[in-house]
mmCIF file of C-alpha atoms in Angstrom:
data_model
loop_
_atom_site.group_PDB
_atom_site.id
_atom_site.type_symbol
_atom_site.label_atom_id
_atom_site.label_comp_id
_atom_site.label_asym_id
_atom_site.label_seq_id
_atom_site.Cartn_x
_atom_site.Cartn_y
_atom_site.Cartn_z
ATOM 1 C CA UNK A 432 83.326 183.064 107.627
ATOM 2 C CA UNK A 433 85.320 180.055 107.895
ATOM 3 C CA UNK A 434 88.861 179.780 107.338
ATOM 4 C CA UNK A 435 89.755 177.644 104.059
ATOM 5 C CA UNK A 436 91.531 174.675 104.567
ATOM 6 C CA UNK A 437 95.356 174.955 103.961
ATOM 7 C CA UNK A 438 96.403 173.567 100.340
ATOM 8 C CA UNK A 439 97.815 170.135 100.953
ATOM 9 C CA UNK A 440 101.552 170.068 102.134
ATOM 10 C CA UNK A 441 103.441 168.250 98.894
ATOM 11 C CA UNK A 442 105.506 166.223 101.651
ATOM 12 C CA UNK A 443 102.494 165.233 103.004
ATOM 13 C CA UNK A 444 100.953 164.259 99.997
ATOM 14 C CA UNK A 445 104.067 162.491 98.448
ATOM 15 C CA UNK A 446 104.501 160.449 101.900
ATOM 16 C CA UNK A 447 100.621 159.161 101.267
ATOM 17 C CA UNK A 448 101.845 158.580 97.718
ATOM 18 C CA UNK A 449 104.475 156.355 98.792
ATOM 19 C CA UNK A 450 102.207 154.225 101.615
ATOM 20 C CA UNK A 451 99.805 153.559 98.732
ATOM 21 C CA UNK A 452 102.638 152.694 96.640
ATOM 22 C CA UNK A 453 104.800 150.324 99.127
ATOM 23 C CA UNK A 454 101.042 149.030 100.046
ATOM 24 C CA UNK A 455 100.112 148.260 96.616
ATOM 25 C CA UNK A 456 103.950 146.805 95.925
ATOM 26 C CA UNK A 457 103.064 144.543 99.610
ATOM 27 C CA UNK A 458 99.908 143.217 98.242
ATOM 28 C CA UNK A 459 100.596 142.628 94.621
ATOM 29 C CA UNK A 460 103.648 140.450 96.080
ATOM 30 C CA UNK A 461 101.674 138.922 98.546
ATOM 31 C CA UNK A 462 99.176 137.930 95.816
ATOM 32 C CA UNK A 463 102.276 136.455 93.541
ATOM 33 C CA UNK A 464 103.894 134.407 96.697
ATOM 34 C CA UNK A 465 100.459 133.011 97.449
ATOM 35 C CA UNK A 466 99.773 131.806 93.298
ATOM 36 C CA UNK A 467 103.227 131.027 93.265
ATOM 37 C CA UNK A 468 102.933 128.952 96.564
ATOM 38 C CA UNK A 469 99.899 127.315 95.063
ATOM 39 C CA UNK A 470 101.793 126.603 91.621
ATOM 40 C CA UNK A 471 104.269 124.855 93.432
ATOM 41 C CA UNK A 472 102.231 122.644 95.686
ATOM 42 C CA UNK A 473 100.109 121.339 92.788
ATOM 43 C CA UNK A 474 103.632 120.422 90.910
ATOM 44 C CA UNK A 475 104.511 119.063 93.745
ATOM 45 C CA UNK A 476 101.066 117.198 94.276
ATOM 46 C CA UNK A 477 101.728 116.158 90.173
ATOM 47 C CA UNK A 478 105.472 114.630 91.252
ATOM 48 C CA UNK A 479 103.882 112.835 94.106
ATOM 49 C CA UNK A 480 101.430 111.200 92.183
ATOM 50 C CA UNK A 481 103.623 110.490 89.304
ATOM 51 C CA UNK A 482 105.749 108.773 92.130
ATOM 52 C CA UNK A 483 102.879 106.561 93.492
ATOM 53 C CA UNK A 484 101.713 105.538 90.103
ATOM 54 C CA UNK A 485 105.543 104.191 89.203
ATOM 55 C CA UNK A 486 105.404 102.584 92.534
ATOM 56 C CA UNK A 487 102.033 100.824 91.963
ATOM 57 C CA UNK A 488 103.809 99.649 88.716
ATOM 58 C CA UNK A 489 106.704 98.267 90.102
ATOM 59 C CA UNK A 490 104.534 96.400 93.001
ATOM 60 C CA UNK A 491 102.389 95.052 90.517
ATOM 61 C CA UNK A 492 105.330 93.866 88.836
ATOM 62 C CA UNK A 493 107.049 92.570 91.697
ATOM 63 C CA UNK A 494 103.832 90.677 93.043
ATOM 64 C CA UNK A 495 102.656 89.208 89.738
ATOM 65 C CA UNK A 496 106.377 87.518 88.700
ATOM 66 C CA UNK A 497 107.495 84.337 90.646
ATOM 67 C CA UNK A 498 109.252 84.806 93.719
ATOM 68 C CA UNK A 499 113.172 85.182 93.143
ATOM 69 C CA UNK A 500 112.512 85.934 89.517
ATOM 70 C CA UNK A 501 114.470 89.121 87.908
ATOM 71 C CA UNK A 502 111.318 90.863 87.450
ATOM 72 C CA UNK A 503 110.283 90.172 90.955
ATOM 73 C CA UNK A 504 113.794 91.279 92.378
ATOM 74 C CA UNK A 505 114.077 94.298 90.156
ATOM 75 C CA UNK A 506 110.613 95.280 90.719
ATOM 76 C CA UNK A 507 110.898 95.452 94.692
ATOM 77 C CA UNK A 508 114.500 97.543 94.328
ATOM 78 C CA UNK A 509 112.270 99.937 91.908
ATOM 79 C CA UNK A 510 109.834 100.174 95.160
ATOM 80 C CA UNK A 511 112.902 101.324 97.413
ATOM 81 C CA UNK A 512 114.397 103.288 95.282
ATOM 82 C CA UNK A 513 111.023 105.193 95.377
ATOM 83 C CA UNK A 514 110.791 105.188 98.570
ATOM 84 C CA UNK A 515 113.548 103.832 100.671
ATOM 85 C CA UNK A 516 110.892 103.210 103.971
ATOM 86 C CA UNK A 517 108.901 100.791 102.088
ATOM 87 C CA UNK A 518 108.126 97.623 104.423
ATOM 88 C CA UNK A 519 106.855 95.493 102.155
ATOM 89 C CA UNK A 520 109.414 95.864 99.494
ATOM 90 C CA UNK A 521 112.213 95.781 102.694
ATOM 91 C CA UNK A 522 110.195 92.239 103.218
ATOM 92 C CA UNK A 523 109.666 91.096 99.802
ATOM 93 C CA UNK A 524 113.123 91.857 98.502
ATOM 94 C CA UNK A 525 115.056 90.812 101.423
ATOM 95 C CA UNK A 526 112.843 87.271 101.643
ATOM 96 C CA UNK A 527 113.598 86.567 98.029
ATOM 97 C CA UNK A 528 117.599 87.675 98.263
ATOM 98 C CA UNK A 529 117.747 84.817 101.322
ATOM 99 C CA UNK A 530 117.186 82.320 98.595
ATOM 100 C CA UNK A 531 119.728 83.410 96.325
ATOM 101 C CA UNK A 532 122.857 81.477 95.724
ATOM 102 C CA UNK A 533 125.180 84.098 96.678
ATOM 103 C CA UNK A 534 126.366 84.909 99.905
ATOM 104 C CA UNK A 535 126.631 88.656 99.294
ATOM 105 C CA UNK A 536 122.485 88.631 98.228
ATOM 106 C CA UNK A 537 121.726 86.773 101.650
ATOM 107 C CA UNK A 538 123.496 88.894 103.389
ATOM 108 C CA UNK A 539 121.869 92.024 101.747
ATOM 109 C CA UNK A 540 118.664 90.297 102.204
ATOM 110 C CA UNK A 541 119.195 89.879 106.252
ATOM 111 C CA UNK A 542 119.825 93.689 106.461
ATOM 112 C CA UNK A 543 116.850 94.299 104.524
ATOM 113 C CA UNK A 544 114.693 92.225 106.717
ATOM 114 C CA UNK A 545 116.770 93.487 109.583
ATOM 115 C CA UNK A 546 115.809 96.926 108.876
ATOM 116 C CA UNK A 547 111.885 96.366 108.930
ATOM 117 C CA UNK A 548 112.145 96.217 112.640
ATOM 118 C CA UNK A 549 113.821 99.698 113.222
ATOM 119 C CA UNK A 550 111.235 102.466 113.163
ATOM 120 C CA UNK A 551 113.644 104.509 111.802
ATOM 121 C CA UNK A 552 114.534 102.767 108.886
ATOM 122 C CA UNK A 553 110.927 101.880 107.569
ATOM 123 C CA UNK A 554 107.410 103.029 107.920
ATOM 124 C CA UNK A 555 105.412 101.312 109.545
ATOM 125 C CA UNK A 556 107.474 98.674 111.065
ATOM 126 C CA UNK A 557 106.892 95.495 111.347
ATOM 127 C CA UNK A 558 103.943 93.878 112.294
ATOM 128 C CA UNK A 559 104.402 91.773 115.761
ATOM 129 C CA UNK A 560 100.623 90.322 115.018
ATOM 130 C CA UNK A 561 101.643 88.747 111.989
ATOM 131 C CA UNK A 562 102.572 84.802 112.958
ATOM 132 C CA UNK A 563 105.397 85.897 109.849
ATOM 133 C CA UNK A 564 107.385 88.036 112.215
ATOM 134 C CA UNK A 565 108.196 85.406 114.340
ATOM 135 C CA UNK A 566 109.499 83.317 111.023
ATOM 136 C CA UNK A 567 111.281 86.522 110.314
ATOM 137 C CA UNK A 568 113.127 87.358 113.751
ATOM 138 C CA UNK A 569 113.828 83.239 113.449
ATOM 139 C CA UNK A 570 115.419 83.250 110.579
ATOM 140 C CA UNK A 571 117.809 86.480 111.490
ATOM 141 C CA UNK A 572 118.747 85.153 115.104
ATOM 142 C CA UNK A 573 119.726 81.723 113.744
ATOM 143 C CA UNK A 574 121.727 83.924 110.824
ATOM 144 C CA UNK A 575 123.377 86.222 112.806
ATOM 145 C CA UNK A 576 124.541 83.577 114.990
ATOM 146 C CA UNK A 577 125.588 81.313 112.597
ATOM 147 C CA UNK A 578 127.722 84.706 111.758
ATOM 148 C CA UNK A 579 129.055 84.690 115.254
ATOM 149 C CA UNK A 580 127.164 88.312 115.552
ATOM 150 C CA UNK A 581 125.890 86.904 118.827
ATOM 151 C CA UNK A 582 124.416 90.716 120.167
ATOM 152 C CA UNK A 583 122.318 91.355 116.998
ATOM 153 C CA UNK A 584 121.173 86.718 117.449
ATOM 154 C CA UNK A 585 120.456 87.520 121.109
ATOM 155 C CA UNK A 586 117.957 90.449 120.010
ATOM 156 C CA UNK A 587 116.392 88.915 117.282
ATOM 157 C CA UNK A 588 116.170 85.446 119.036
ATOM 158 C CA UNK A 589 114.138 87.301 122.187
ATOM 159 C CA UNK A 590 111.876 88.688 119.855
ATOM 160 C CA UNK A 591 111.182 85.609 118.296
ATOM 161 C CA UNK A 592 110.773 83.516 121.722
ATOM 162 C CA UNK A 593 107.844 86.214 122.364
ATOM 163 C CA UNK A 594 106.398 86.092 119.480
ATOM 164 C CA UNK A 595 105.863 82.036 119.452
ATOM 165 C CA UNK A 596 104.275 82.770 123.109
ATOM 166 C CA UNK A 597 101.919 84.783 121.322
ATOM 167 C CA UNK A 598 100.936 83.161 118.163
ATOM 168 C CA UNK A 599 100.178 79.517 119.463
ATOM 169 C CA UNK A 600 103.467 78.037 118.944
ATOM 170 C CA UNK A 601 102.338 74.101 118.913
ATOM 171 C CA UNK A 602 105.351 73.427 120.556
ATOM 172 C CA UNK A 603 105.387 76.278 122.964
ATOM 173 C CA UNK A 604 102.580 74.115 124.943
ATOM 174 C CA UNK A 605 104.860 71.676 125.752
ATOM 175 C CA UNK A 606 107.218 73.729 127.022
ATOM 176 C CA UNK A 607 109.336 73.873 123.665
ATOM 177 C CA UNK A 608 110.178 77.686 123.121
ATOM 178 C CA UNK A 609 113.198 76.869 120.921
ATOM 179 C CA UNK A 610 113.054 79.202 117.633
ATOM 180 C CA UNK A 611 115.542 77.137 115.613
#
């Protein structure tokens, strides 16, 4: 006759207990992390949008007023203050503060055009296909050494002398490679 098993040892049993317990207590937290996680990537997806659709406003807004306007102006400083990398709005807004009367606008619109050639300041930078760029790096190496700020004229100046290489330059034919 076979021996009967030996009645379960109540450590033993309140040890198994316990693993179901601290695995139950593991996957029931696991399970709230995970809808938790989820929760707060589709608020976060919600605040992103939300962003992009004020942003869309304000460019709209910005691109449908006259240049230089106070709609125009305050719509591209809406765009940075959404989102600080903007290009266009570093373009647009620092364009349209060069043609202001006052001296501390032109000079915050030179940064702002200075800054969309700095990959670490805007995203994407600026375009060196664009024929504009060239107009661009002109118009900040004649500035800055106007200002006397001949190492930041230099840079802009050489970027400008290759660009009118580039983009047929009428005068670069003859030899003229001034950038004015």
């Amino acid at each position: 006759m076979a021996n009967p098993a030996p009645p379960p040892d109540r450590s033993s049993f309140i040890c198994r207990r316990g693993c179901i317990l601290t695995l139950l207590l593991c996957i029931t937290t696991f399970v709230s992390l995970c809808h938790g996680s989820v929760a707060a990537d589709n608020q976060a997806d919600e605040q992103q949008h939300e962003i992009f659709q004020q942003m869309q406003t304000a460019i709209t807004q910005a691109r449908s007023n006259p240049s230089g306007s106070r709609e125009s102006l305050s719509g591209w400083k809406q765009v940075l203050s959404l989102d600080p990398t903007n290009l266009e709005a570093h373009i647009m807004l620092g364009w349209e503060l060069m043609q202001s009367d006052s001296s501390s606008a032109q000079e915050m619109g030179m940064q702002l055009l200075e800054k969309s050639f700095y990959p670490s300041k805007v995203s994407p930078t600026i375009d060196f296909n664009f024929p504009q760029t060239y107009m661009i790096a002109a118009t900040i190496g004649r500035d800055r050494s106007q200002k006397k700020e001949y190492r930041k004229a230099r840079k802009f100046t050489k970027i400008a002398l290759e660009l009118s290489k580039r983009h047929g330059n009428p005068h670069y034919k003859n030899g003229d490679v001034c950038v004015q």
